[in-house]
Amino acid sequence: MRGGWTGKLLRVDLSKGKSVVQDLDPKVAVDFLGGRGFAVKTLWDELPRGTDPLSPENLLILATGPLTGISMPSSGKLVVAAKSPLTGGYGDGNIGTRASVQLKKAGYDAVIISGKAEKPSILSIENDKVEIKDGRDLWGLDTYKAQEELERQYGKNSGILVIGPSGEKLVKFAVITSEKGRAGGRPGIGAVMGSKNLKAVVIRGSKEIPLADPKEVAKLGAESFKDIKSKDNYDFWVRQGTMATVEWANANAALPTYNMSEGVFDGYDKVGGNAMEKIYKIGQKGCPNCNMPCGNINEIKEGPYKGRDTEVDYENIAMLGPNLGIDNMNWALTLNLIADEAGVDTISLGSVLAFATEAMKRGLISEGDAGLKLDWGNGQAYVELAKKIVNKEGFGSILAEGVAYASQKIGKGSEKFAMHVKGLEISAYDCHAYIGMALAYGTSPIGAHHKDAWFISYEIREGRGVVSEERAKKLIWMQNVRGGFFESAAACRLPWVEVGYDLEWYPKFLKAATGLDYSWDDLQIIANRIYTLMRAFWVREKGGWSRSLDTPPAKWFEEPQTKGPLAGSKLNRDDYEKMLTWYYENRGWDQNGIPRKSTLRRLGLDWVIPELERVVSLNE
Ligand code: PTT
Ligand code: SF4
């Protein structure tokens, strides 16, 4: 390997207190790139079927890719992955953090953490020096305080990953956080870290990242940073970032409102990008190597957290604002800060709060059951319940298991409005009117996340509600670019998605970094391989598959939107089934969503066949 990859993996066994450095198999690097690709390959190879996600046997994987840390726009991303305690399937997330660059500079492409430390611990990686240190002093601290303390001890430029009290207490949607405001691992990767008694990972590196052609990387980097700054919407992006999506989603009847019952919200403008810019925004933050920083720091102006600040994106505000009927930005910001400090996912938090409210409004749970009265827009009550969830107290401990579990516990038909797919709460787009986006959620390989395909923007541009094989193929292409390439090269996708930075730059950077010629056709094949292996992992865990696991909740099919420009919209089941059939066919999976033998062979995954055949019979 000439560059891009360091060629080394660090394995840490917390039970034994030992670490070992291994060579990265060059074929794995070439065929799976890194990040998500490495993670799913490792979990498939090493995790026995049925492993309890919160047991010491689960593996916590921190993985970079060949583009991470190089002089390329927005290359400071790290994938965190494990078998998910929330979904029971493959789970991962993506964090913009100094830890990504520091890991490459320390000389590793990935860290694979197994076992469980005897007592709360910190994993410290400084180049070749790897230590498991006593972390008891930090246990119990929120993510902000833990971050501050670690920066004081190890220096501000260290790469720091921490969990909060929710990760320690194994809240099923706990995340890993970094630098007060970056978070990743929606499917409970923070709980996996907590189950290992691992409070933090601190990484410091001082080596050069190996590159096949360092001059070419520097040249492409300089041109690219300039190119990004010249884009028409650069200034607006830096001012509002993802928050402009609030107004856009409302205009297109996709803003999640009242537990995703509606797509428009009366008070949207009070919690939108414009209001943020005018009233609440006090600062700006970005990930490493990014010249289009989008971290919006906002000040809370009223309420119990008055004067504190918190970093927000669209998903956070949409799920903790309109989805709860909240039109006062201060409450949405307060809930966001509670989530970040405790270290839970804001999307899942917004979803379980909204689910509980709907259950109460439908008379399925009482004030006595919940310990308080929930009503749309009542920020005070949501703050109270959010604190119970992040600390697993009373009724909060049921919601802390996620919306799928809570709906099973409550029963009485509440599954219909438990807004999740495969156990992961749906991120912030209402899909009553968007069958393509509904399919994107249905088939996302970690559960309902928009990261694999923000198909709704394509649907709005090219025509809403189209049911065709072309659409299913386009969705696969988009998933492959976003969830296959960006999650595995481990770079931020937003330069491409948001300011129109050309995809053609990426093969050039790959060539300059690794010396290998990847075309976009090659990258599509790699992505197909990764998606098919992720599906194989799920199938092995479940002992089979069913189309219902790739289908959004009944609410979107049965209860139309009642307000806004698309009032009356709902999904049609027959149309959804048609789209799902085309999706499976074009992925080379059978009509139950299980990869075909011929597909596994074509993608170089023939070694998966014998093991998969132990749990399910495969079609040719
Ligand atoms: C991501 C999901 C998102 S996606 C958001 S806002 W978004 C929420 N952010 C949370 C948060 O913050 N705190 C918290 N406690 N929970 C949160 N949950 C939600 O998590 C993020 C940006 C954003 S902002 C997006 S779209 C892009 N996502 C990328 C991605 O997934 N891959 C990639 N290669 N590039 C990406 N670029 C953008 O990064 P998950 P971040 Mg994140 C505070 O974690 O599990 O992947 O879910 O990473 O560093 O915060 O940057 O409107
Ligand atoms: Fe991070 Fe935003 Fe830059 Fe992407 S665009 S690297 S999320 S600051």
XYZ file of C-alpha atoms and ligand atoms in Angstrom:
680
model
C 0.000 0.000 0.000
C 1.482 3.299 -1.091
C -0.623 5.632 0.971
C -4.081 6.720 2.060
C -4.211 3.828 4.479
C -1.645 3.544 7.262
C -1.836 -0.247 6.863
C -2.211 -0.828 10.613
C -5.112 -1.764 12.877
C -5.021 -1.392 16.632
C -6.795 -4.054 18.666
C -7.520 -3.378 22.307
C -8.842 -6.029 24.694
C -10.213 -4.185 27.718
C -10.767 -7.396 29.720
C -7.126 -8.389 29.457
C -5.836 -4.820 29.498
C -3.778 -5.537 26.390
C -3.375 -4.144 22.918
C -1.801 -5.419 19.754
C -1.066 -3.877 16.366
C -1.978 -5.835 13.250
C -1.384 -5.329 9.560
C -4.394 -4.352 7.540
C -4.985 -6.908 4.783
C -4.392 -4.907 1.566
C -7.207 -6.764 -0.182
C -9.648 -5.696 2.525
C -8.466 -2.101 2.111
C -8.903 -2.168 -1.659
C -12.258 -4.001 -1.588
C -13.894 -2.274 1.401
C -12.085 1.121 1.550
C -12.452 1.768 5.289
C -14.980 3.234 7.772
C -18.257 1.373 7.396
C -16.672 -1.100 4.983
C -14.037 -2.159 7.538
C -16.604 -2.200 10.318
C -19.095 -4.506 8.656
C -16.344 -6.825 7.386
C -14.899 -7.083 10.906
C -18.280 -7.632 12.557
C -19.226 -10.283 9.991
C -15.906 -12.109 10.394
C -15.537 -11.902 14.146
C -18.865 -11.547 15.914
C -20.663 -14.830 16.585
C -24.347 -14.793 15.689
C -26.545 -13.805 18.621
C -23.854 -11.890 20.536
C -25.481 -9.672 23.162
C -24.674 -6.121 21.967
C -24.054 -4.991 25.544
C -21.816 -7.915 26.445
C -18.012 -7.745 26.498
C -17.982 -9.846 23.313
C -19.397 -7.047 21.171
C -16.771 -5.076 19.258
C -16.596 -1.299 19.296
C -14.949 -0.146 16.093
C -13.527 3.310 15.374
C -12.643 3.471 11.700
C -11.174 6.012 9.309
C -10.854 5.673 5.550
C -8.246 6.412 2.890
C -9.385 10.040 2.625
C -9.602 10.767 6.351
C -7.237 13.445 7.549
C -5.694 14.269 4.167
C -5.604 17.791 2.815
C -9.038 17.536 1.249
C -12.220 19.444 2.084
C -14.111 18.106 5.073
C -11.950 15.031 5.591
C -12.201 14.990 9.392
C -14.796 12.255 9.914
C -14.725 9.041 11.919
C -17.090 6.064 11.771
C -18.075 4.469 15.082
C -19.713 1.054 14.759
C -20.852 -2.058 16.637
C -23.710 -4.509 16.730
C -26.522 -2.218 17.827
C -28.263 -2.669 21.178
C -31.189 -0.640 19.800
C -31.837 -2.663 16.647
C -29.925 -5.919 17.108
C -28.411 -5.411 13.653
C -25.428 -3.646 12.129
C -25.123 -0.134 13.614
C -22.880 2.834 13.006
C -22.593 6.611 13.070
C -20.299 9.316 11.837
C -18.579 11.996 13.912
C -16.703 15.061 12.730
C -13.865 15.115 15.230
C -10.162 15.711 15.707
C -10.048 12.059 16.800
C -10.306 11.034 13.129
C -7.207 12.946 12.039
C -5.290 12.095 15.199
C -5.965 8.393 14.695
C -4.462 8.457 11.214
C -1.524 10.489 12.515
C -1.044 7.987 15.328
C -0.569 5.420 12.579
C -3.839 3.452 12.568
C -6.687 3.036 10.120
C -8.998 1.648 12.782
C -9.250 0.631 16.418
C -11.163 -2.523 17.326
C -12.100 -2.624 21.001
C -13.264 -5.839 22.667
C -13.901 -6.982 26.235
C -14.894 -4.940 29.258
C -12.628 -3.010 31.592
C -12.805 -3.982 35.254
C -13.439 -0.378 36.277
C -14.340 2.831 34.439
C -11.444 3.524 32.096
C -9.946 5.794 29.488
C -8.190 4.429 26.445
C -5.222 6.631 25.633
C -3.513 6.216 22.269
C -0.410 8.282 21.639
C 1.304 6.983 18.534
C 2.696 3.570 19.517
C 1.943 4.053 23.214
C -1.426 2.550 24.108
C -2.638 2.650 27.707
C -5.822 1.816 29.547
C -6.059 4.353 32.333
C -8.233 4.741 35.394
C -11.333 6.716 34.445
C -13.232 6.565 37.730
C -12.884 10.312 38.298
C -14.683 11.015 35.048
C -17.474 8.424 35.418
C -20.767 10.193 35.964
C -19.611 13.453 34.385
C -21.647 14.860 31.525
C -20.000 14.960 28.097
C -19.123 18.666 28.344
C -17.399 18.371 31.704
C -15.632 15.178 30.671
C -14.442 16.840 27.448
C -13.129 19.860 29.404
C -11.320 17.690 31.902
C -9.699 15.557 29.216
C -8.638 18.638 27.250
C -7.055 19.969 30.441
C -5.186 16.706 31.001
C -4.207 15.813 27.438
C -4.229 19.132 25.594
C -6.811 20.914 23.477
C -5.648 19.397 20.225
C -6.108 15.812 21.350
C -8.770 13.784 19.633
C -11.340 13.073 22.327
C -14.383 10.791 22.219
C -16.570 10.611 25.321
C -19.830 9.158 26.506
C -22.146 10.816 28.986
C -24.251 9.424 31.837
C -26.695 7.919 29.313
C -23.969 5.813 27.722
C -22.895 4.686 31.178
C -26.486 3.755 32.056
C -26.933 1.930 28.733
C -29.715 4.073 27.297
C -30.327 2.236 24.033
C -29.877 5.333 21.874
C -26.810 6.716 23.623
C -24.229 8.259 21.293
C -20.501 8.944 21.414
C -19.732 12.667 21.479
C -16.777 14.882 20.739
C -15.853 18.514 21.260
C -19.188 19.544 22.811
C -21.553 19.398 19.898
C -20.443 16.605 17.612
C -22.146 13.282 18.154
C -22.401 9.971 16.357
C -23.663 6.449 16.650
C -27.444 6.814 16.704
C -28.097 3.070 17.055
C -26.743 3.053 20.623
C -23.016 2.931 19.936
C -22.533 5.076 23.075
C -24.234 2.344 25.126
C -21.829 -0.237 23.691
C -18.957 1.976 24.841
C -20.610 2.282 28.286
C -21.083 -1.488 28.507
C -17.310 -1.793 28.154
C -16.739 0.561 31.084
C -15.021 2.890 28.641
C -15.688 6.541 29.427
C -13.387 8.058 26.837
C -10.858 7.478 24.098
C -8.086 10.063 23.760
C -5.932 9.985 20.646
C -2.753 11.886 19.850
C -0.625 11.305 16.784
C 2.423 12.977 15.338
C 3.222 10.843 12.309
C 2.821 11.822 8.688
C -0.206 10.300 6.991
C 1.330 8.210 4.198
C 0.354 9.404 0.723
C 1.156 7.955 -2.692
C 1.597 11.417 -4.205
C 1.774 14.109 -1.498
C 2.336 16.926 -4.012
C -0.765 15.979 -5.960
C -2.840 15.785 -2.763
C -1.633 19.266 -1.789
C -2.410 20.638 -5.248
C -5.884 19.095 -5.403
C -6.535 20.262 -1.856
C -5.626 23.877 -2.610
C -7.801 23.894 -5.746
C -10.702 22.271 -3.931
C -10.764 24.580 -0.944
C -10.844 27.484 -3.411
C -13.570 25.828 -5.470
C -15.789 25.376 -2.417
C -15.445 29.009 -1.397
C -16.494 30.121 -4.872
C -19.823 28.280 -4.778
C -22.958 30.428 -5.069
C -24.558 29.326 -1.837
C -21.335 29.193 0.186
C -22.118 32.291 2.270
C -25.665 31.233 3.025
C -24.503 27.750 3.951
C -21.967 29.095 6.418
C -24.630 31.368 7.927
C -27.356 28.754 8.375
C -25.932 25.310 7.598
C -28.490 22.513 7.804
C -30.916 24.771 9.739
C -32.277 26.274 6.489
C -33.940 22.885 6.007
C -36.647 23.819 8.549
C -38.231 26.352 6.165
C -37.619 24.101 3.126
C -39.176 21.042 4.751
C -42.215 23.034 5.900
C -42.756 24.457 2.403
C -42.664 20.903 1.047
C -44.942 19.397 3.719
C -42.125 17.239 5.088
C -41.389 18.929 8.423
C -42.055 16.263 11.093
C -44.925 17.579 13.178
C -46.849 15.997 16.056
C -45.066 12.646 15.894
C -44.910 12.721 12.119
C -48.662 13.115 11.720
C -48.308 16.283 9.654
C -45.657 17.839 7.420
C -46.356 21.505 8.137
C -46.150 23.381 11.413
C -47.716 26.771 12.177
C -44.775 28.042 14.190
C -42.050 26.741 11.850
C -40.581 30.217 11.291
C -39.913 30.656 15.009
C -37.638 27.617 15.008
C -36.192 27.941 11.501
C -32.860 28.934 10.058
C -33.830 32.597 9.740
C -34.944 32.918 13.368
C -31.799 31.161 14.453
C -29.602 33.533 12.470
C -31.347 36.651 13.736
C -31.898 35.815 17.379
C -30.004 32.821 18.719
C -26.814 32.245 16.770
C -23.678 33.383 18.565
C -20.949 31.350 16.927
C -19.732 28.904 14.389
C -17.853 25.627 14.563
C -16.570 23.118 12.052
C -14.987 19.711 11.785
C -11.258 19.357 11.020
C -10.122 20.236 7.475
C -13.421 21.946 6.676
C -13.698 25.389 5.109
C -17.508 25.406 4.977
C -18.162 25.073 8.722
C -21.787 24.383 9.559
C -21.879 23.998 13.331
C -24.347 26.634 14.543
C -23.746 27.638 18.146
C -26.906 29.076 19.678
C -27.591 30.788 22.957
C -30.603 29.788 25.035
C -32.373 33.033 25.884
C -35.043 31.845 28.328
C -35.892 29.013 30.684
C -33.947 26.850 33.109
C -30.832 26.783 30.878
C -30.883 30.525 30.062
C -27.447 31.799 29.042
C -26.042 28.378 28.095
C -25.142 27.644 24.487
C -25.610 24.580 22.309
C -24.770 23.517 18.769
C -27.664 22.556 16.512
C -28.483 21.104 13.148
C -31.780 20.636 11.337
C -32.476 17.143 12.640
C -32.103 18.205 16.251
C -34.457 21.159 16.004
C -37.052 19.481 13.804
C -37.349 16.506 16.155
C -37.213 18.513 19.392
C -39.320 21.405 18.038
C -42.148 20.863 15.512
C -42.325 17.111 16.091
C -43.268 17.953 19.691
C -45.439 20.913 18.687
C -42.809 23.285 20.135
C -42.562 26.688 18.476
C -40.354 28.279 21.113
C -36.738 27.840 20.048
C -35.564 28.093 23.658
C -37.240 24.798 24.581
C -35.880 23.024 21.509
C -32.382 24.318 22.294
C -32.761 23.276 25.929
C -33.748 19.730 24.971
C -30.816 19.644 22.559
C -28.406 20.646 25.300
C -29.822 17.998 27.650
C -29.312 15.374 24.932
C -25.760 16.483 24.153
C -24.671 16.656 27.779
C -26.167 13.288 28.647
C -25.006 11.838 25.325
C -28.205 10.583 23.689
C -29.350 10.877 20.119
C -31.597 13.908 19.584
C -33.630 12.217 16.844
C -34.556 9.227 18.987
C -35.168 11.462 21.997
C -37.607 13.597 19.958
C -39.257 10.470 18.628
C -39.861 8.758 21.982
C -41.178 12.000 23.521
C -43.571 12.452 20.599
C -44.654 8.812 20.737
C -45.463 9.073 24.450
C -47.478 12.249 23.813
C -49.497 10.616 21.065
C -50.078 7.544 23.238
C -51.437 9.803 25.990
C -53.583 11.818 23.606
C -55.081 8.586 22.239
C -55.815 7.465 25.802
C -53.408 4.498 25.694
C -51.382 5.733 28.670
C -52.438 7.976 31.526
C -50.784 10.843 33.398
C -50.315 8.355 36.212
C -48.426 5.961 33.924
C -46.106 8.671 32.642
C -45.787 10.572 35.920
C -46.705 13.840 34.209
C -49.080 15.360 31.660
C -47.755 15.502 28.124
C -49.176 17.861 25.552
C -47.911 19.207 22.252
C -45.822 22.319 22.808
C -45.385 21.879 26.558
C -41.621 22.390 26.717
C -41.482 22.286 30.490
C -43.000 18.784 30.601
C -40.706 17.575 27.824
C -37.647 18.812 29.688
C -38.811 16.970 32.804
C -39.423 13.723 30.914
C -36.204 14.043 28.877
C -34.230 14.165 32.126
C -35.967 10.983 33.269
C -35.158 9.269 29.968
C -31.472 10.158 29.916
C -31.153 8.974 33.518
C -33.468 5.968 33.100
C -35.868 6.927 35.860
C -39.516 5.873 36.203
C -41.459 5.981 32.916
C -38.296 7.392 31.332
C -36.660 3.999 31.657
C -39.223 2.502 29.246
C -38.670 5.230 26.675
C -34.901 4.859 27.112
C -35.235 1.463 25.408
C -36.418 3.126 22.187
C -39.771 3.581 20.539
C -40.076 -0.003 19.234
C -39.692 -1.413 22.736
C -41.990 1.238 24.267
C -44.736 0.436 21.770
C -44.459 -3.287 22.495
C -44.686 -2.556 26.197
C -47.717 -0.295 25.837
C -49.356 -2.446 23.147
C -52.982 -1.525 22.318
C -52.110 -0.867 18.681
C -49.488 1.766 19.497
C -47.054 0.058 17.070
C -48.899 1.887 14.314
C -47.499 5.251 15.393
C -44.145 4.073 16.761
C -42.061 5.884 14.173
C -39.144 3.566 13.480
C -37.798 1.086 10.945
C -35.853 -1.974 12.189
C -35.901 -0.397 15.654
C -34.141 2.873 14.741
C -36.269 5.994 15.143
C -37.011 7.800 11.865
C -35.030 10.975 11.264
C -36.652 14.297 10.503
C -38.631 13.977 7.253
C -42.345 13.260 7.152
C -42.990 10.878 4.260
C -46.779 10.855 3.835
C -46.205 12.408 0.404
C -42.751 10.999 -0.395
C -42.678 7.365 -1.390
C -39.043 7.509 -2.518
C -37.881 8.882 0.810
C -40.089 6.338 2.604
C -38.254 3.608 0.664
C -34.927 5.223 1.596
C -35.893 4.951 5.262
C -37.285 1.455 4.761
C -34.069 0.140 3.215
C -31.457 2.156 5.132
C -28.994 -0.452 6.409
C -28.918 0.727 10.024
C -32.648 1.458 10.392
C -34.475 4.667 9.492
C -31.705 7.202 8.951
C -31.521 9.795 6.181
C -27.729 9.494 6.036
C -27.840 6.746 3.427
C -30.170 8.595 1.094
C -31.613 12.078 1.373
C -33.868 11.055 -1.470
C -36.501 13.643 -0.650
C -34.490 16.473 -2.217
C -34.237 14.476 -5.457
C -37.977 13.701 -5.311
C -38.843 17.341 -4.878
C -36.588 18.327 -7.764
C -37.589 15.556 -10.156
C -41.237 14.986 -9.254
C -42.917 13.766 -6.126
C -44.637 10.413 -5.700
C -43.287 8.758 -8.875
C -43.510 4.956 -8.667
C -41.039 3.433 -11.108
C -38.090 1.096 -11.379
C -35.938 4.074 -12.386
C -36.617 5.659 -8.996
C -35.652 2.476 -7.164
C -32.414 2.362 -9.178
C -31.711 6.010 -8.457
C -32.189 5.346 -4.754
C -29.651 2.522 -4.904
C -27.189 4.792 -6.707
C -27.650 7.477 -4.058
C -27.307 5.046 -1.155
C -24.154 3.701 -2.739
C -22.601 7.154 -3.043
C -23.593 8.345 0.428
C -23.720 5.229 2.585
C -21.255 3.183 0.564
C -18.599 5.662 -0.542
C -18.710 8.565 1.954
C -19.158 6.308 4.995
C -16.243 4.132 3.896
C -13.811 6.702 2.502
C -14.834 8.438 5.733
C -15.234 12.013 4.543
C -18.096 14.475 4.986
C -20.622 14.306 2.181
C -21.941 17.847 2.658
C -19.551 19.611 0.241
C -21.168 17.517 -2.518
C -24.728 17.579 -1.175
C -24.958 21.173 -0.046
C -22.671 23.383 -2.121
C -22.305 21.330 -5.283
C -18.666 20.254 -4.965
C -18.230 17.822 -7.843
C -18.134 14.077 -7.178
C -15.350 13.772 -9.758
C -12.899 15.224 -7.253
C -13.055 12.090 -5.110
C -11.488 9.529 -7.504
C -8.717 12.089 -8.065
C -8.057 12.346 -4.337
C -8.212 8.557 -3.990
C -5.620 8.187 -6.741
C -3.324 10.802 -5.231
C -3.675 9.340 -1.727
C -3.551 5.607 -2.475
C -2.018 5.403 -5.939
C -5.032 3.341 -7.055
C -7.325 4.237 -9.916
C -10.913 3.976 -8.716
C -13.635 5.035 -11.148
C -17.134 5.825 -9.893
C -18.202 2.480 -11.421
C -15.630 0.738 -9.219
C -16.860 2.676 -6.206
C -20.454 1.641 -6.950
C -19.351 -2.018 -6.921
C -17.576 -1.537 -3.603
C -20.695 0.110 -2.209
C -22.881 -2.763 -3.460
C -20.512 -5.163 -1.727
C -20.764 -3.240 1.536
C -24.578 -2.979 1.378
C -24.930 -6.670 0.622
C -22.626 -7.597 3.486
C -24.580 -5.323 5.859
C -27.768 -7.104 4.756
C -26.095 -10.503 5.232
C -25.151 -9.472 8.780
C -28.772 -8.612 9.583
C -30.094 -11.804 7.964
C -27.641 -13.917 9.948
C -28.730 -12.228 13.185
C -32.457 -12.541 12.479
C -32.246 -16.057 11.033
C -34.068 -14.877 7.908
C -35.775 -11.762 6.635
C -39.188 -10.330 5.901
C -40.341 -7.429 3.753
C -42.046 -5.881 6.769
C -38.576 -5.151 8.200
C -37.997 -2.842 5.219
C -41.311 -1.026 5.591
C -42.128 2.203 7.475
C -44.837 2.291 10.172
C -48.540 2.016 9.416
C -49.324 5.640 10.271
C -47.949 6.929 6.955
C -50.056 4.416 5.009
C -53.270 4.768 6.968
C -53.608 8.272 8.400
C -53.268 11.067 5.835
C -51.835 14.502 6.517
C -54.715 16.877 7.258
C -53.022 20.253 6.735
C -50.818 22.168 4.327
C -50.283 22.065 0.560
C -50.300 18.258 0.452
C -53.251 17.659 2.800
C -54.817 14.253 2.128
C -51.484 12.623 1.215
C -50.630 9.179 2.473
C -48.494 6.315 1.214
C -50.046 3.597 -0.908
C -49.116 0.057 0.153
C -49.273 -1.501 -3.302
C -47.015 1.208 -4.676
C -44.582 0.752 -1.800
C -44.467 -3.010 -2.395
C -43.748 -2.419 -6.095
C -40.886 -0.075 -5.262
C -39.505 -2.527 -2.712
C -39.633 -5.346 -5.281
C -37.674 -3.237 -7.797
C -35.253 -2.262 -5.076
C -34.556 -5.911 -4.163
C -34.230 -6.963 -7.807
C -31.714 -4.237 -8.561
C -29.680 -5.025 -5.472
C -29.625 -8.683 -6.484
C -31.584 -9.780 -3.423
C -34.539 -12.172 -3.530
C -38.131 -11.155 -2.930
C -37.718 -11.561 0.824
C -34.786 -9.160 0.805
C -32.124 -11.876 1.179
C -29.001 -11.649 -1.007
C -28.919 -14.200 -3.829
C -25.982 -16.590 -4.135
C -25.197 -15.239 -7.603
C -25.021 -11.706 -6.169
C -22.735 -12.769 -3.348
C -20.412 -14.424 -5.863
C -20.502 -11.465 -8.266
C -19.504 -9.085 -5.470
C -16.655 -11.306 -4.288
C -18.592 -12.273 -1.161
C -18.678 -16.017 -1.870
C -17.143 -16.681 1.564
C -20.400 -15.408 3.087
C -22.490 -18.170 1.475
C -21.723 -21.193 3.705
C -22.282 -19.254 6.891
C -25.496 -17.628 5.684
C -26.791 -20.997 4.510
C -26.571 -22.232 8.070
C -29.451 -19.942 9.017
C -31.439 -19.523 5.811
C -31.709 -21.172 2.404
C -30.386 -18.925 -0.339
C -31.824 -18.526 -3.820
C -29.545 -18.705 -6.829
C -26.376 11.781 12.590
C -27.543 12.487 13.157
C -27.672 13.855 12.639
S -27.509 14.030 10.980
C -27.949 14.911 13.434
S -28.050 16.495 12.856
W -27.661 16.268 10.547
C -28.176 14.742 14.850
N -27.058 15.306 15.569
C -26.978 15.064 16.911
C -26.291 15.891 17.796
O -25.661 16.973 17.304
N -26.289 15.633 19.129
C -26.914 14.531 19.604
N -26.884 14.305 20.915
N -27.579 13.683 18.794
C -27.597 13.924 17.456
N -28.268 13.088 16.629
C -28.393 13.293 15.212
O -27.423 12.496 14.561
C -23.076 16.124 11.624
C -23.186 16.584 10.207
C -24.577 16.478 9.859
S -25.659 17.356 10.810
C -25.004 15.751 8.839
S -26.678 15.648 8.417
C -24.064 15.067 7.968
N -23.923 13.696 8.372
C -22.898 12.990 7.806
C -22.869 11.585 7.799
O -23.726 10.901 8.376
N -21.859 10.973 7.106
C -20.886 11.685 6.485
N -19.927 11.011 5.827
N -20.875 13.028 6.506
C -21.840 13.674 7.183
N -21.805 15.030 7.240
C -22.743 15.727 8.036
O -22.366 15.767 9.399
P -24.940 9.808 13.275
P -21.470 15.363 13.357
Mg -23.262 12.649 13.381
C -24.722 17.568 18.110
O -24.029 10.900 14.022
O -25.140 8.660 14.182
O -24.241 9.516 12.017
O -26.296 10.505 13.038
O -21.824 13.835 13.081
O -20.015 15.440 13.529
O -22.283 15.815 14.515
O -21.822 16.170 12.051
O -28.910 17.627 10.025
Fe -18.364 19.158 9.518
Fe -20.275 20.664 8.429
Fe -17.832 20.793 7.497
Fe -19.265 18.592 7.092
S -19.679 20.648 6.281
S -17.127 18.674 7.730
S -20.446 18.477 9.036
S -18.494 21.400 9.550
